[in-house]
GROMACS .gro file of C-alpha atoms in nm:
model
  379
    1UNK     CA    1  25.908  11.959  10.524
    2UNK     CA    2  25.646  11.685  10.422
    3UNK     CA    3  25.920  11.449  10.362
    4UNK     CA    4  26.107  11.525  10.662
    5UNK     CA    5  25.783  11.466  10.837
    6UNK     CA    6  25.741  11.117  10.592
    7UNK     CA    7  26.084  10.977  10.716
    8UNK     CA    8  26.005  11.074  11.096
    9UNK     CA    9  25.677  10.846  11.096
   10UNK     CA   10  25.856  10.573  10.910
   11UNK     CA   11  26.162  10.558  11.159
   12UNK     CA   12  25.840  10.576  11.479
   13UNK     CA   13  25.705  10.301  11.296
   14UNK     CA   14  26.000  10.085  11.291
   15UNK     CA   15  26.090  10.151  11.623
   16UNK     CA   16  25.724  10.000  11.757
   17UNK     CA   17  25.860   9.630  11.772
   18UNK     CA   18  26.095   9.757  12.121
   19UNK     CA   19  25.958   9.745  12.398
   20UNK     CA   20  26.159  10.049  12.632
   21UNK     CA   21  26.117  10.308  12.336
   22UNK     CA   22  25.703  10.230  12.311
   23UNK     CA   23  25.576  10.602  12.486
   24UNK     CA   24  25.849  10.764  12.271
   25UNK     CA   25  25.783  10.602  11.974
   26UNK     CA   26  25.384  10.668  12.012
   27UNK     CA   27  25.465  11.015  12.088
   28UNK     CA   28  25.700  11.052  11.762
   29UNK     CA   29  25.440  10.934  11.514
   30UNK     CA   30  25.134  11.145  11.681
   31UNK     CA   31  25.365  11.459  11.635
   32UNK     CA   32  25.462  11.306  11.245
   33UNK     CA   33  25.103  11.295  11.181
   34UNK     CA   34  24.983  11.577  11.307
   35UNK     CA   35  25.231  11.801  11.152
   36UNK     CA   36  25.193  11.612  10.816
   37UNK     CA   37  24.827  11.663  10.808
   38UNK     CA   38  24.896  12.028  10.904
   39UNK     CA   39  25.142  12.095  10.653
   40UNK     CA   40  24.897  11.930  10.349
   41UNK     CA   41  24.566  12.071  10.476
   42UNK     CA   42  24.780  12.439  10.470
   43UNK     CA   43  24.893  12.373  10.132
   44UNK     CA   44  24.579  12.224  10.023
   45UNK     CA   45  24.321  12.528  10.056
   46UNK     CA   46  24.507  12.855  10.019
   47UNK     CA   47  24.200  13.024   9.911
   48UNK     CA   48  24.053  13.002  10.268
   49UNK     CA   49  24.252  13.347  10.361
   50UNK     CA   50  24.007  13.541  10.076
   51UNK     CA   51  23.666  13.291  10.108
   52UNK     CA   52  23.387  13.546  10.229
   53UNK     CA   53  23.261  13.369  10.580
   54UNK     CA   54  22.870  13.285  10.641
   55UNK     CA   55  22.669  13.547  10.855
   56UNK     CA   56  22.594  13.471  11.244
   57UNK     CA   57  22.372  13.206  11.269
   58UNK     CA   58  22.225  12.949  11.541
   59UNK     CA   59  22.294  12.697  11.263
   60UNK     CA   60  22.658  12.794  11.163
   61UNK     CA   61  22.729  12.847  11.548
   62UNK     CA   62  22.627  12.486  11.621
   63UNK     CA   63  22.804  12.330  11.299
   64UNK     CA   64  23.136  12.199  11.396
   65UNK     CA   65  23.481  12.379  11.390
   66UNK     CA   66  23.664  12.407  11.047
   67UNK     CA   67  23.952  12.261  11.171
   68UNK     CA   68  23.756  11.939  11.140
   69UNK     CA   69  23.799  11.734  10.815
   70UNK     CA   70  23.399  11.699  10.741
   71UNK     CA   71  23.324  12.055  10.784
   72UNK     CA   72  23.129  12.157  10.466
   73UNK     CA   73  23.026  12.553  10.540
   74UNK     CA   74  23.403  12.711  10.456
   75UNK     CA   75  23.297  12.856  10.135
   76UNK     CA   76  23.492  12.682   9.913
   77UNK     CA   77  23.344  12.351   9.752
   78UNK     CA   78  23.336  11.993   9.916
   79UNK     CA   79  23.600  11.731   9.840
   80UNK     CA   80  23.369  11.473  10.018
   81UNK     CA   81  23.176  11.240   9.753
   82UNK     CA   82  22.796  11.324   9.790
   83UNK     CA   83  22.796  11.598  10.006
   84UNK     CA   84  22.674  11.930   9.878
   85UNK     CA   85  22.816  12.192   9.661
   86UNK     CA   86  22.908  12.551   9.838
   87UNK     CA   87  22.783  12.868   9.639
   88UNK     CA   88  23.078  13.107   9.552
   89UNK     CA   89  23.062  13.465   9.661
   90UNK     CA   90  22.760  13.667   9.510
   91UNK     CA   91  22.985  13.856   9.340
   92UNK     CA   92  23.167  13.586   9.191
   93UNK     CA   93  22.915  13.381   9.121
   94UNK     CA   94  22.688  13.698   8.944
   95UNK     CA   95  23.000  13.691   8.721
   96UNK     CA   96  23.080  13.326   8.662
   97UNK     CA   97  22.788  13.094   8.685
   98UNK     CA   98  22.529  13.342   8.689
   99UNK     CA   99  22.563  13.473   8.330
  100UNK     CA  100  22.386  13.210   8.211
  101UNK     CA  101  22.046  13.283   8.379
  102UNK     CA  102  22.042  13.662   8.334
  103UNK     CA  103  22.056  13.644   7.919
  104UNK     CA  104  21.832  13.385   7.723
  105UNK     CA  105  22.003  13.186   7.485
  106UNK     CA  106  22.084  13.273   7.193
  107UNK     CA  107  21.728  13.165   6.948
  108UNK     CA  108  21.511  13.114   7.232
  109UNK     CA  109  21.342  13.454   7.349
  110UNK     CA  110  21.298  13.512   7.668
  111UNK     CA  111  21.163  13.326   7.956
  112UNK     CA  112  20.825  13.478   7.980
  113UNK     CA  113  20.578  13.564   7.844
  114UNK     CA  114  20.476  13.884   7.813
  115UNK     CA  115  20.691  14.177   7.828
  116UNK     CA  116  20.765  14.199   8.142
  117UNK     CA  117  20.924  13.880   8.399
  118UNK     CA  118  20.744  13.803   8.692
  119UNK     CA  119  20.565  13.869   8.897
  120UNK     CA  120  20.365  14.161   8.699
  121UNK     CA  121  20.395  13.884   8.447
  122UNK     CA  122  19.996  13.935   8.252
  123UNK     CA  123  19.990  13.623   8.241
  124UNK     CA  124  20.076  13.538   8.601
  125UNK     CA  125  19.702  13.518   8.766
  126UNK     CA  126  19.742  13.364   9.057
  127UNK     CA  127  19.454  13.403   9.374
  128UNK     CA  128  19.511  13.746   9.587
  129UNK     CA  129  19.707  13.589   9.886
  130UNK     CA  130  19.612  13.743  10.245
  131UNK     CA  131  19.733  14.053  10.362
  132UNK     CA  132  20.001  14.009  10.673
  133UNK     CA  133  19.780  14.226  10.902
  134UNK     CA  134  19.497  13.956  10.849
  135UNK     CA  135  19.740  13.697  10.925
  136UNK     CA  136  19.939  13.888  11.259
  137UNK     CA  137  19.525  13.925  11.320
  138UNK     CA  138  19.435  13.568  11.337
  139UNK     CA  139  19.724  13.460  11.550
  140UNK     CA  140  19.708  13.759  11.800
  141UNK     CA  141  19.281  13.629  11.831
  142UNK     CA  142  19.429  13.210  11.824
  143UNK     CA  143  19.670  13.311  12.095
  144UNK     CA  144  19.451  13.488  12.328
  145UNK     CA  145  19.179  13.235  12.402
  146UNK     CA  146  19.292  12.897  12.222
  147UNK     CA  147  18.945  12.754  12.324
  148UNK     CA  148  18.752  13.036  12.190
  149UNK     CA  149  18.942  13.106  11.877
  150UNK     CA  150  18.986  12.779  11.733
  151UNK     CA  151  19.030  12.688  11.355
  152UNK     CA  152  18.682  12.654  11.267
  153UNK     CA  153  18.574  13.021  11.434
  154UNK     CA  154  18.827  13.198  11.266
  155UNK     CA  155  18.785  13.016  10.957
  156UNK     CA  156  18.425  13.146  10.946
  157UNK     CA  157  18.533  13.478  11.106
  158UNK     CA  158  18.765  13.616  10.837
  159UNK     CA  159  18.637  13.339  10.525
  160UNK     CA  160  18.924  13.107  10.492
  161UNK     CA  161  18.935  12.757  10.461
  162UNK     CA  162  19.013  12.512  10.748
  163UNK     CA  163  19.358  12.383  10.609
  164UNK     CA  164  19.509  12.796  10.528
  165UNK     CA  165  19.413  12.845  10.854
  166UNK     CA  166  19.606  12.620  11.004
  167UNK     CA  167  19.843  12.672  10.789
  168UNK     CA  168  19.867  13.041  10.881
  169UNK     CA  169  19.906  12.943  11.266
  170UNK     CA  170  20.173  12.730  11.200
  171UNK     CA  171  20.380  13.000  11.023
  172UNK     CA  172  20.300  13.296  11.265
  173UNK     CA  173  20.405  13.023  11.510
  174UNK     CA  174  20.732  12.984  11.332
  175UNK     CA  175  20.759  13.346  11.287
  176UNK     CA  176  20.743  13.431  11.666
  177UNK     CA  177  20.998  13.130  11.710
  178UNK     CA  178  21.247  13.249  11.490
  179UNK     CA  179  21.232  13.597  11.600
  180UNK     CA  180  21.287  13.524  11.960
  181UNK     CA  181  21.615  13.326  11.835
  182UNK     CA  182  21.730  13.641  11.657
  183UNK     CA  183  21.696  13.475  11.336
  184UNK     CA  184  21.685  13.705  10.987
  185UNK     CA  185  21.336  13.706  10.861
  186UNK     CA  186  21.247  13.816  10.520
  187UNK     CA  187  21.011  14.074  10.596
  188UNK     CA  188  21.056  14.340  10.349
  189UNK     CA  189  21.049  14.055  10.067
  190UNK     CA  190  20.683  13.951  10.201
  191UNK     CA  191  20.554  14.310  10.254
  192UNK     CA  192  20.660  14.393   9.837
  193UNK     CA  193  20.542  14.094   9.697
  194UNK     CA  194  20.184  14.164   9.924
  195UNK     CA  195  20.208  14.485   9.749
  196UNK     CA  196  20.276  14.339   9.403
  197UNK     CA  197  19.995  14.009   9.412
  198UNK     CA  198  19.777  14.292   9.559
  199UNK     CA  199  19.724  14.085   9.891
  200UNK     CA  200  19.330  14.173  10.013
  201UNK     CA  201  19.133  14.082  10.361
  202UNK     CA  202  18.912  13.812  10.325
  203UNK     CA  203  18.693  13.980  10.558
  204UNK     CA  204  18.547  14.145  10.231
  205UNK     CA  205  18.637  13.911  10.005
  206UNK     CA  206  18.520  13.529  10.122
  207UNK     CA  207  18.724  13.213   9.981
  208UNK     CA  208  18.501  12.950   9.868
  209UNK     CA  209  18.498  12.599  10.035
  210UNK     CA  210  18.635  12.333   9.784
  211UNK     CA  211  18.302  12.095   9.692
  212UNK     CA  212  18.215  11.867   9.928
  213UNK     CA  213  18.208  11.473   9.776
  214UNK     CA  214  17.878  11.326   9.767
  215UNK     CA  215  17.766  10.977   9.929
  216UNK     CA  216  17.710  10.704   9.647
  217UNK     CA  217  17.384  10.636   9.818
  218UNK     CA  218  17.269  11.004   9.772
  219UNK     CA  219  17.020  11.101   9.484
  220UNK     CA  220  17.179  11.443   9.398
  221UNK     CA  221  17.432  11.489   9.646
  222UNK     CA  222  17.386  11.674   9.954
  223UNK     CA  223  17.096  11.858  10.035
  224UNK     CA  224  17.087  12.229  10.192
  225UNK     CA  225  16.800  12.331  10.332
  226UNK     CA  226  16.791  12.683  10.367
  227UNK     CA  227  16.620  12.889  10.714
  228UNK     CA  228  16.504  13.178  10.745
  229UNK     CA  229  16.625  13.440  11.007
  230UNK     CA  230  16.338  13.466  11.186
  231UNK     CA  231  16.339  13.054  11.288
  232UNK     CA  232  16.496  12.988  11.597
  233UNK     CA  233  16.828  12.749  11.555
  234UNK     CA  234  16.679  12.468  11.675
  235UNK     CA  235  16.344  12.479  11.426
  236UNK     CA  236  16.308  12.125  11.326
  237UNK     CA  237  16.365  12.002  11.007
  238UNK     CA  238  16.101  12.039  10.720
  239UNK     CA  239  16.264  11.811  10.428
  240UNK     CA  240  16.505  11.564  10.685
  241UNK     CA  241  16.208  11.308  10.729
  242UNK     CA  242  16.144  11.327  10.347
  243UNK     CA  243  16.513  11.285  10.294
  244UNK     CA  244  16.552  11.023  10.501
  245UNK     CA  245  16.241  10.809  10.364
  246UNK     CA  246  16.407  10.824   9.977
  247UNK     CA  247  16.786  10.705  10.148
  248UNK     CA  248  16.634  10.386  10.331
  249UNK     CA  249  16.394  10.305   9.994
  250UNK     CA  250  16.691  10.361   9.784
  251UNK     CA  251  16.893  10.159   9.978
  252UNK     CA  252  16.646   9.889  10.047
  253UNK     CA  253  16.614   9.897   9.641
  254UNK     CA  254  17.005   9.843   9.595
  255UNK     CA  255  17.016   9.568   9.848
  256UNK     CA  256  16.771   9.394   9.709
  257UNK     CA  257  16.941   9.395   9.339
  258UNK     CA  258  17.103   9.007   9.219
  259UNK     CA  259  17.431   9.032   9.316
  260UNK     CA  260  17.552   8.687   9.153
  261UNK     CA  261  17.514   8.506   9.418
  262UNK     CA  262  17.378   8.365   9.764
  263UNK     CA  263  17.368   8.592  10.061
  264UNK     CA  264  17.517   8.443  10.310
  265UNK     CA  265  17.496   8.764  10.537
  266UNK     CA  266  17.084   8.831  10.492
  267UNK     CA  267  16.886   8.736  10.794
  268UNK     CA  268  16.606   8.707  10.601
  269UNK     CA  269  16.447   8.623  10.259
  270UNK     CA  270  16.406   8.921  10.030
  271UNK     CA  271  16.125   9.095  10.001
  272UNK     CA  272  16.109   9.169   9.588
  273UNK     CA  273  16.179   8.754   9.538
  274UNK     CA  274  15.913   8.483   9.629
  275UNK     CA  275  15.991   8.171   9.725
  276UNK     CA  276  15.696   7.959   9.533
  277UNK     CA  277  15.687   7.736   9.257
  278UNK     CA  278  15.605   7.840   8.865
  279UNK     CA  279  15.216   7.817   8.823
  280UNK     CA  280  15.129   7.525   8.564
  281UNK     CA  281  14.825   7.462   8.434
  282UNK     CA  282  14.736   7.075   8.415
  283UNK     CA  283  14.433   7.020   8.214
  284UNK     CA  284  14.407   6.601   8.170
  285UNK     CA  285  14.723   6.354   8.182
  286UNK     CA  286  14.466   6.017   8.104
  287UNK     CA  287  14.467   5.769   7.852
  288UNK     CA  288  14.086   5.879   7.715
  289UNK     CA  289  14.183   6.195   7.647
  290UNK     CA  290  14.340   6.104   7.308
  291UNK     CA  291  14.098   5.847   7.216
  292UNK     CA  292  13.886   5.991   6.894
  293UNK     CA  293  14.111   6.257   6.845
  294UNK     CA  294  14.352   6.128   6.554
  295UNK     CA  295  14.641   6.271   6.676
  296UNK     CA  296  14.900   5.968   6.552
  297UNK     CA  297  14.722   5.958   6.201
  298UNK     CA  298  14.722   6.394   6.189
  299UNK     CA  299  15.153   6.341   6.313
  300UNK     CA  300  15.230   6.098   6.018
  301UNK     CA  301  15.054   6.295   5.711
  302UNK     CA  302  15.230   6.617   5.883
  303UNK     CA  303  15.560   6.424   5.912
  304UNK     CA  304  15.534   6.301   5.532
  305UNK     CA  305  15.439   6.656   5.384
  306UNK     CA  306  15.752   6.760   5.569
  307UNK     CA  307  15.950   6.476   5.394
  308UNK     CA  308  15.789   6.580   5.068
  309UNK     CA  309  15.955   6.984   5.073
  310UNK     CA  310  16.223   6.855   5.214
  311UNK     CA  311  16.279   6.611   4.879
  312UNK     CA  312  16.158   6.918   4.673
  313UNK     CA  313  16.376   7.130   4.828
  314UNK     CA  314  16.690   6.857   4.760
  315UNK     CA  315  16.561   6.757   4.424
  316UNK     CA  316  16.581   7.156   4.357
  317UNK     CA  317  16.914   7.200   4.502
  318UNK     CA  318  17.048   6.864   4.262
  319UNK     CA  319  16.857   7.049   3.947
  320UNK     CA  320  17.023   7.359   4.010
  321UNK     CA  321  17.382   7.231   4.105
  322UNK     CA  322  17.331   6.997   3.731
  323UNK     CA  323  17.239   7.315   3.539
  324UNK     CA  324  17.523   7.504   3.660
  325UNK     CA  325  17.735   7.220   3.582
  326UNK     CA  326  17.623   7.185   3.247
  327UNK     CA  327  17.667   7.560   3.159
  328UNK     CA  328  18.011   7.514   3.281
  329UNK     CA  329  18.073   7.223   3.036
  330UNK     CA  330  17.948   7.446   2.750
  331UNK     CA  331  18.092   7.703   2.796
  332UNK     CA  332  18.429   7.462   2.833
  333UNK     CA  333  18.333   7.327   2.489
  334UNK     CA  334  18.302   7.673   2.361
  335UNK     CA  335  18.590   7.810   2.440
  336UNK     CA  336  18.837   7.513   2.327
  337UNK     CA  337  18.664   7.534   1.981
  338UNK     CA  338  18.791   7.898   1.963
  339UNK     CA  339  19.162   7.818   2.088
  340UNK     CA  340  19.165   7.534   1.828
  341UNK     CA  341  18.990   7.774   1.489
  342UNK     CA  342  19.278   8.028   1.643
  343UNK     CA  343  19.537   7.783   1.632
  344UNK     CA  344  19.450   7.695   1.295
  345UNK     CA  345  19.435   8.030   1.151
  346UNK     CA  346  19.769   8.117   1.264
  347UNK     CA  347  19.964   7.811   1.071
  348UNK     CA  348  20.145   7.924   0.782
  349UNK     CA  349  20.055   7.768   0.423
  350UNK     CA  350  20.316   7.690   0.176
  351UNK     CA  351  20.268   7.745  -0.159
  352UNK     CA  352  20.472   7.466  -0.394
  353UNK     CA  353  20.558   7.580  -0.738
  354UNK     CA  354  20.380   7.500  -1.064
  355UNK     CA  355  20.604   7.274  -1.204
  356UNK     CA  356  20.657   7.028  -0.922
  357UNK     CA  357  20.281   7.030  -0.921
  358UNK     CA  358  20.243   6.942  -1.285
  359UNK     CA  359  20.493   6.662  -1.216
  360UNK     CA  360  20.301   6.504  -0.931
  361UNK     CA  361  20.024   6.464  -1.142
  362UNK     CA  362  20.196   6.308  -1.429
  363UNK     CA  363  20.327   6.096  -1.172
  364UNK     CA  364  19.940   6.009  -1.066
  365UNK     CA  365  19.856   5.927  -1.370
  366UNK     CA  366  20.073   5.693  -1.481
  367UNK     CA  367  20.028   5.494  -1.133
  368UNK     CA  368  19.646   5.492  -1.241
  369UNK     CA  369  19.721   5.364  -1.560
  370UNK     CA  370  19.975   5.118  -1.443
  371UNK     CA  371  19.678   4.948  -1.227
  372UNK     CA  372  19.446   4.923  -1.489
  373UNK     CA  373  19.140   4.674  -1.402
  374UNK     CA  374  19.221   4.671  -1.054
  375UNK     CA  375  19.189   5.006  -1.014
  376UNK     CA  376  18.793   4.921  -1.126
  377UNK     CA  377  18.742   4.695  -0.829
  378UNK     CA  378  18.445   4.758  -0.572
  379UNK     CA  379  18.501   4.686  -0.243
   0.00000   0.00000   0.00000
């Protein structure tokens, strides 16, 4: 059937160059198409007959028809490159993919601690969330009189902080919205895990307000000055003027600190630096005032005693270097006497027998006596 369907859009194709047989032509190769694409997208996906379909949803009713070729919520996995991958059936996947994540592998325990998985997990502490009544509470009071009931009045009514509260309108606000568009809430999921985190009512139990960030310019931070609850509201401060006093000294202190270099901003000089010359004290600058006084005579004696330990100190140095020389040269001496009495003691001496010995002085003899009166002769 597919080739059938092949030859019928080649023959539509060829007949395109006539002109009377253009509408028929047209007409053959939309018909060639569409029943080629029909008969490979049926052969293509016979597992659509047993694919499990998607419950009723706004969503899936507003996704486009599967007859179209980018539809991606069939239940069967994408052919498209980088579009997502569909889940299998629960009960395929709890016996395919899933077996995986309901053992530990083999060697590696399990994947908590404790002995039981979370949440009632020991060692899963986290912070009591807010019971749903507190929450359906806030939004029922945030509803009624916006104006009244705004974030910071129920944030000090039921002790949570500013951002969970607005947090917790925003969700009651999706809540309502999904429920008027019939969408599936998981309520029985939040009421059980309430149950299991052992949700409370911050009425009794207030959340603390994360630590404000002091000013650099501050000595210690923020100060809290506590009233009692017989003052009136409006009882005037008894430690703001104080306060106030040690910010503008500190910070009159800080801007009057070096900062490497000119101010070009400051209006005026600073306070802590004077603008004044170095006092000097000028006794007499005249010509009579070293008359008598022997000051020239006083410089050159002082200037010779310093040449005199300064030649000391060099004739020292030259003795010193000449001793040290000399030692070396001894000791030098020293030790090439001992290499040469070592040298000597280690030559071998030959002993020449007694005849040959005899012989050479016969032989000295006669040479003597063969010399006779010159032999006599001083020099």
């Amino acid at each position: 059937m597919a080739f059938a369907s092949r030859s019928a859009s080649r023959l539509a194709l060829r007949q395109l160059g006539s002109g009377p047989a253009v509408a028929s032509s047209s007409r053959t190769v939309v018909a060639a198409f569409s029943s080629t694409a029909s008969s490979s997208y049926a052969a293509s996906t016979p597992e659509d007959a047993t694919s499990r379909k998607a419950p009723y949803s706004a969503a899936a009713e507003a996704s486009p028809a599967p007859s179209e070729l980018n539809a991606i919520g069939r239940g069967r996995k994408s052919a498209g490159r980088g579009r997502p991958k569909m889940l299998a059936p629960y009960d395929q996947w709890i016996l395919s993919d899933a077996r995986v994540y309901k053992q530990p592998k083999p060697g590696m325990g399990p994947n908590w601690i404790g002995d039981t998985p979370f949440p009632l997990n020991p060692s899963f502490n986290p912070p009591a969330p807010i019971r749903q009544s507190t929450k359906t509470e806030i939004w029922r009071l945030h509803a009624s009189d916006p104006k009244e009931w705004t974030i910071r009045a129920l944030s000090e009514k039921f002790s949570i902080g500013l951002q969970r509260t607005e947090a917790i309108l925003r969700l009651k606000a999706l809540e309502n919205e999904w429920t008027s568009q019939d969408k599936p809430l998981q309520s029985e999921f939040q009421s059980n895990m309430d149950r299991l985190l052992g949700a409370q009512d911050r009425k009794r139990g207030p959340e603390f307000e994360p630590s404000v960030q002091s000013n650099d310019k501050s000595v210690r931070g923020i100060q809290h000055e506590e009233f009692s609850e017989a003052e009136p509201l409006d009882a005037p401060s008894v430690i703001a003027p104080a306060l106030a006093e040690e910010t503008l000294k500190r910070s009159s202190m800080i801007a009057a600190l070096p900062s490497g270099g000119p101010d070009v901003d400051a209006m005026g000089s600073s306070r802590v630096v004077e603008n004044k010359r170095a006092p000097l004290s000028i006794t007499s600058v005249s010509g009579e005032s070293y008359k008598g006084a022997g000051r020239v005579q006083r410089n050159e004696r002082q200037a010779d005693k310093r040449k005199g330990a300064v030649a000391k100190k060099q004739a020292a140095a030259d003795a010193a270097a000449e001793a040290v020389a000399e030692a070396a040269r001894v000791e030098r001496e020293r030790r090439r006497k001992e290499q040469r009495k070592g040298v000597q003691a280690k030559k071998p001496t030959k002993k020449r027998p007694q005849a040959n010995m005899s012989a050479r002085k016969g032989q000295q003899v006669n040479k003597s006596t063969r010399k006779g009166p010159q032999a006599k002769k001083l020099p």
